[in-house]
């Protein structure tokens, strides 16, 4: 097991995204000073030769793989080939270099969409590969499953300390607020904000509001990742979540309250709801000694405050 130290050079791949930026903040809060990152312009992770020369010159001690091609249902359905190809390329290049350049610890980040569509709820880690995937994001899920298993195979064959975690639905600073391909929480924050600014009487939301979802504030997720880097070297991936769920309707009411929108919410029930329930079983993470701190209302307020301050930069 590779023990990580405060002096280690830590490469966070995807350091500008929702996940990566939170991990960088968490590492700094906990006294890690030697953190490196590269923007997509500086390093194309789908290019094998470029990734190799980066590892050759930088020689990171620890790697967090939080870079991925991501998007909502629409993007996943219209570009499945890109989602499969780009994510597999990124993973293959980075994981192999972590082995070749003797990185002492790698943390690979997946997503809960790797679980079967009809997985038991709350979803335990061992539900993986027990059933068919949700068709709307199958390409992304297949890529992520490959990466997670690749980490396991390198551990099995070479003893590499490569671990994986599966965060639930995340939200927070540096989220994607583009209405075409953002997730439910940032889309709501933006819709309610714009309705408030423009004095609109109501906001239309998709579906019935009945599905249950779990939301984790990005800084909590990042703290859990650092905790796993410091304390975990097991074979199995670890779910990261709150173990608590809310209906989309309750989420909408919370966002409405935090934004301060006074109008009505209109549910367009002609639009699809998606999976009725998606909750992670976080018993494993709790047993290891970590639990989330930020509850939904506090987190939504923080996310909205960030959005307001960064409305120009918030990837609109």
Coordinates of C-alpha atoms in Angstrom, one line a residue:
X1 CA 0.0 0.0 0.0
X2 CA 1.4 3.3 -1.0
X3 CA 1.3 5.7 1.9
X4 CA 0.9 9.3 0.6
X5 CA 2.7 12.2 2.2
X6 CA 2.2 15.9 2.2
X7 CA 5.3 16.4 0.0
X8 CA 4.1 14.0 -2.8
X9 CA 3.6 15.5 -6.2
X10 CA -0.1 15.0 -6.9
X11 CA -1.5 15.2 -10.5
X12 CA -5.2 15.9 -10.6
X13 CA -6.4 15.2 -14.1
X14 CA -9.4 17.3 -14.8
X15 CA -8.5 19.9 -12.2
X16 CA -10.8 22.6 -13.6
X17 CA -14.0 20.7 -13.6
X18 CA -16.6 20.3 -10.8
X19 CA -14.9 17.2 -9.4
X20 CA -11.2 18.0 -10.0
X21 CA -11.4 21.6 -8.7
X22 CA -13.1 20.4 -5.5
X23 CA -10.4 17.8 -5.0
X24 CA -7.6 20.4 -5.5
X25 CA -9.3 22.6 -2.9
X26 CA -9.6 19.7 -0.4
X27 CA -6.0 18.6 -0.9
X28 CA -4.8 22.2 -0.2
X29 CA -7.0 22.5 2.9
X30 CA -5.4 19.4 4.2
X31 CA -1.9 20.6 3.7
X32 CA -0.9 19.0 0.4
X33 CA 1.2 21.7 -1.4
X34 CA 2.7 20.0 -4.5
X35 CA -0.4 19.7 -6.7
X36 CA -0.2 19.9 -10.5
X37 CA -2.8 20.1 -13.3
X38 CA -2.9 20.6 -17.0
X39 CA -5.7 22.2 -19.0
X40 CA -7.1 20.3 -22.0
X41 CA -5.2 22.8 -24.2
X42 CA -1.9 22.0 -22.4
X43 CA -2.4 18.2 -22.4
X44 CA -4.8 16.2 -24.5
X45 CA -5.3 13.1 -22.4
X46 CA -6.7 11.1 -25.4
X47 CA -3.2 11.4 -27.0
X48 CA -1.1 8.5 -25.9
X49 CA 2.3 10.1 -26.8
X50 CA 1.4 13.4 -25.1
X51 CA 0.4 11.6 -21.9
X52 CA 3.6 9.6 -21.9
X53 CA 5.8 12.6 -22.3
X54 CA 3.9 14.4 -19.5
X55 CA 4.5 11.5 -17.1
X56 CA 8.1 11.2 -18.3
X57 CA 8.9 14.8 -17.4
X58 CA 6.6 15.3 -14.4
X59 CA 6.9 12.0 -12.6
X60 CA 3.8 12.4 -10.3
X61 CA 3.7 10.3 -7.1
X62 CA 0.0 10.3 -6.8
X63 CA -2.7 10.6 -9.5
X64 CA -6.4 11.5 -9.3
X65 CA -8.2 10.7 -12.5
X66 CA -11.2 13.1 -12.6
X67 CA -11.0 14.0 -16.3
X68 CA -13.8 12.6 -18.5
X69 CA -16.1 13.6 -21.3
X70 CA -19.4 14.1 -19.5
X71 CA -22.8 15.4 -20.3
X72 CA -26.5 14.9 -19.7
X73 CA -29.0 12.5 -21.4
X74 CA -29.1 14.5 -24.6
X75 CA -25.4 14.6 -25.2
X76 CA -25.0 10.9 -24.2
X77 CA -27.7 9.9 -26.7
X78 CA -26.5 11.9 -29.6
X79 CA -22.8 11.3 -29.3
X80 CA -22.3 7.7 -27.8
X81 CA -19.3 7.0 -30.0
X82 CA -17.4 10.0 -28.7
X83 CA -18.4 9.2 -25.1
X84 CA -17.1 5.7 -25.4
X85 CA -14.0 6.5 -27.4
X86 CA -12.7 9.6 -25.6
X87 CA -13.3 8.2 -22.1
X88 CA -11.6 4.9 -22.9
X89 CA -8.7 6.7 -24.4
X90 CA -8.2 8.9 -21.4
X91 CA -8.4 6.0 -19.0
X92 CA -6.1 3.7 -21.0
X93 CA -3.4 6.3 -21.4
X94 CA -3.4 7.6 -17.8
X95 CA -3.8 4.2 -16.0
X96 CA -1.0 2.6 -18.1
X97 CA 1.3 5.5 -17.5
X98 CA 0.6 5.3 -13.7
X99 CA 1.8 1.7 -13.9
X100 CA 4.8 2.4 -16.2
X101 CA 6.0 5.4 -14.2
X102 CA 5.5 3.6 -10.9
X103 CA 2.9 6.1 -9.4
X104 CA 2.4 5.0 -5.8
X105 CA -1.3 5.7 -5.7
X106 CA -4.1 6.2 -8.3
X107 CA -7.7 7.2 -7.5
X108 CA -10.0 6.6 -10.4
X109 CA -13.4 8.4 -10.3
X110 CA -16.4 6.7 -11.8
X111 CA -20.1 7.6 -11.6
X112 CA -23.2 5.9 -10.2
X113 CA -24.5 5.4 -13.8
X114 CA -22.2 2.3 -13.9
X115 CA -24.9 0.4 -12.0
X116 CA -27.6 -1.6 -13.7
X117 CA -30.9 0.2 -14.4
X118 CA -32.8 -2.2 -12.2
X119 CA -30.2 -2.3 -9.4
X120 CA -31.5 -2.9 -5.8
X121 CA -32.0 0.4 -3.9
X122 CA -30.0 1.7 -2.1
X123 CA -27.3 0.5 -4.6
X124 CA -24.5 -1.6 -3.0
X125 CA -21.1 -1.8 -4.6
X126 CA -21.6 -5.4 -5.5
X127 CA -24.6 -4.6 -7.8
X128 CA -22.0 -3.8 -10.5
X129 CA -22.4 -6.0 -13.6
X130 CA -25.5 -7.8 -12.3
X131 CA -27.9 -6.4 -14.9
X132 CA -28.5 -4.2 -18.0
X133 CA -27.5 -0.6 -18.0
X134 CA -29.7 2.5 -18.4
X135 CA -29.7 2.8 -22.3
X136 CA -29.5 6.7 -22.2
X137 CA -26.0 6.7 -20.8
X138 CA -24.7 3.3 -21.6
X139 CA -21.7 4.4 -23.6
X140 CA -20.4 6.5 -20.7
X141 CA -21.2 3.8 -18.2
X142 CA -19.4 1.1 -20.2
X143 CA -16.3 3.3 -20.5
X144 CA -16.3 3.9 -16.7
X145 CA -16.8 0.2 -15.9
X146 CA -13.8 -0.6 -18.1
X147 CA -11.6 2.0 -16.3
X148 CA -12.7 0.7 -12.9
X149 CA -11.9 -2.9 -13.8
X150 CA -8.6 -1.9 -15.4
X151 CA -7.5 -0.5 -12.1
X152 CA -8.5 -3.8 -10.5
X153 CA -6.6 -5.8 -13.0
X154 CA -3.4 -3.8 -12.6
X155 CA -3.7 -4.3 -8.9
X156 CA -4.3 -8.0 -9.4
X157 CA -1.4 -8.6 -11.8
X158 CA 1.2 -6.1 -10.6
X159 CA 0.2 -5.1 -7.1
X160 CA -0.4 -1.5 -8.1
X161 CA -2.2 0.6 -5.5
X162 CA -5.0 1.7 -7.9
X163 CA -8.4 2.4 -6.2
X164 CA -11.7 3.5 -7.5
X165 CA -14.7 5.4 -6.1
X166 CA -18.2 6.1 -7.4
X167 CA -19.6 9.5 -6.5
X168 CA -23.4 10.0 -6.6
X169 CA -25.0 13.1 -8.2
X170 CA -22.7 16.1 -7.5
X171 CA -23.2 19.8 -7.4
X172 CA -21.2 22.9 -6.4
X173 CA -18.8 25.5 -7.7
X174 CA -17.6 25.1 -11.3
X175 CA -20.6 23.0 -12.3
X176 CA -21.8 23.1 -15.9
X177 CA -24.8 25.5 -16.2
X178 CA -25.4 25.1 -19.9
X179 CA -29.1 24.2 -20.2
X180 CA -28.5 22.0 -23.2
X181 CA -26.3 19.5 -21.4
X182 CA -26.2 20.2 -17.7
X183 CA -27.5 18.1 -14.9
X184 CA -30.7 18.6 -13.0
X185 CA -29.4 20.8 -10.1
X186 CA -27.4 23.4 -12.1
X187 CA -30.2 23.5 -14.7
X188 CA -32.7 24.3 -11.9
X189 CA -30.5 27.0 -10.3
X190 CA -30.1 28.7 -13.6
X191 CA -33.8 28.5 -14.5
X192 CA -35.0 29.9 -11.2
X193 CA -32.3 32.6 -11.2
X194 CA -33.2 33.8 -14.7
X195 CA -36.9 33.7 -13.9
X196 CA -36.3 35.8 -10.8
X197 CA -34.1 38.3 -12.7
X198 CA -36.7 38.6 -15.6
X199 CA -39.7 38.7 -13.3
X200 CA -41.3 35.6 -14.8
X201 CA -44.5 34.3 -13.1
X202 CA -43.5 30.6 -13.3
X203 CA -40.7 28.1 -14.1
X204 CA -41.4 25.0 -16.1
X205 CA -39.6 21.8 -15.1
X206 CA -39.6 18.4 -16.8
X207 CA -41.5 15.4 -15.6
X208 CA -43.7 14.8 -12.6
X209 CA -41.2 15.8 -9.8
X210 CA -41.7 12.3 -8.3
X211 CA -38.3 10.6 -8.9
X212 CA -36.0 10.3 -5.9
X213 CA -32.4 11.4 -6.2
X214 CA -29.4 11.8 -3.9
X215 CA -27.2 14.9 -4.1
X216 CA -23.7 15.4 -2.7
X217 CA -21.9 18.7 -2.4
X218 CA -18.7 18.6 -4.4
X219 CA -16.5 19.7 -1.5
X220 CA -17.8 16.8 0.6
X221 CA -17.1 14.4 -2.3
X222 CA -13.6 15.8 -2.5
X223 CA -12.9 15.3 1.2
X224 CA -14.1 11.7 0.8
X225 CA -11.6 11.2 -2.1
X226 CA -8.7 12.5 0.0
X227 CA -9.9 10.3 2.9
X228 CA -9.8 7.3 0.5
X229 CA -6.3 8.2 -0.8
X230 CA -5.0 8.3 2.7
X231 CA -6.9 5.3 4.2
X232 CA -8.0 2.8 1.5
X233 CA -6.3 0.3 -0.7
X234 CA -9.1 -2.3 -1.2
X235 CA -10.0 -4.2 -4.3
X236 CA -13.6 -3.0 -4.5
X237 CA -14.7 0.5 -5.6
X238 CA -16.3 2.6 -2.9
X239 CA -19.6 4.5 -3.3
X240 CA -19.4 8.2 -2.2
X241 CA -22.8 9.7 -1.3
X242 CA -25.0 10.9 1.5
X243 CA -27.3 7.9 1.7
X244 CA -30.2 10.4 1.8
X245 CA -32.7 11.1 -1.0
X246 CA -35.1 13.8 -2.0
X247 CA -37.8 13.9 -4.6
X248 CA -37.1 16.2 -7.6
X249 CA -40.1 18.2 -6.4
X250 CA -38.4 18.7 -3.0
X251 CA -35.2 19.6 -4.7
X252 CA -37.1 22.2 -6.8
X253 CA -38.7 23.8 -3.7
X254 CA -35.2 24.0 -2.1
X255 CA -33.6 25.6 -5.1
X256 CA -36.6 28.0 -5.4
X257 CA -36.2 29.0 -1.8
X258 CA -32.4 29.5 -2.0
X259 CA -32.7 31.6 -5.2
X260 CA -35.6 33.6 -3.8
X261 CA -37.9 33.0 -6.7
X262 CA -41.5 34.0 -5.7
X263 CA -43.4 32.5 -8.7
X264 CA -44.9 29.1 -9.4
X265 CA -43.4 25.8 -10.5
X266 CA -45.1 24.2 -13.5
X267 CA -44.4 20.5 -14.0
X268 CA -44.5 19.3 -17.7
X269 CA -45.6 15.7 -17.2
X270 CA -45.3 15.1 -21.0
X271 CA -41.5 15.0 -20.5
X272 CA -39.7 11.9 -19.2
X273 CA -38.9 11.3 -15.5
X274 CA -35.9 9.0 -15.9
X275 CA -35.2 6.3 -13.3
X276 CA -37.7 6.4 -10.4
X277 CA -35.1 6.1 -7.7
X278 CA -31.3 6.3 -7.5
X279 CA -29.7 6.1 -4.1
X280 CA -26.2 4.7 -3.2
X281 CA -25.6 2.5 -0.3
X282 CA -22.8 4.2 1.6
X283 CA -22.3 1.6 4.4
X284 CA -18.8 0.8 3.2
X285 CA -17.7 4.4 3.3
X286 CA -19.3 4.9 6.7
X287 CA -17.6 1.8 8.0
X288 CA -14.2 3.2 6.8
X289 CA -14.9 6.2 9.0
X290 CA -16.2 9.0 6.6
X291 CA -19.5 10.8 6.5
X292 CA -20.8 13.8 4.6
X293 CA -21.1 17.2 6.4
X294 CA -23.0 19.5 4.0
X295 CA -26.8 19.1 4.0
X296 CA -28.9 19.9 0.9
X297 CA -30.2 23.4 1.7
X298 CA -26.8 24.7 2.9
X299 CA -25.1 23.2 -0.2
X300 CA -27.7 24.6 -2.7
X301 CA -27.2 28.0 -1.1
X302 CA -23.5 27.8 -1.5
X303 CA -23.8 26.6 -5.1
X304 CA -26.2 29.5 -5.9
X305 CA -24.0 32.0 -4.3
X306 CA -21.1 30.8 -6.5
X307 CA -23.3 30.9 -9.6
X308 CA -24.3 34.5 -8.9
X309 CA -20.7 35.6 -8.5
X310 CA -19.5 33.7 -11.5
X311 CA -22.5 34.0 -13.8
X312 CA -20.2 35.1 -16.7
X313 CA -17.7 32.3 -16.2
X314 CA -20.2 29.5 -15.2
X315 CA -20.0 27.7 -18.6
X316 CA -23.3 29.2 -19.8

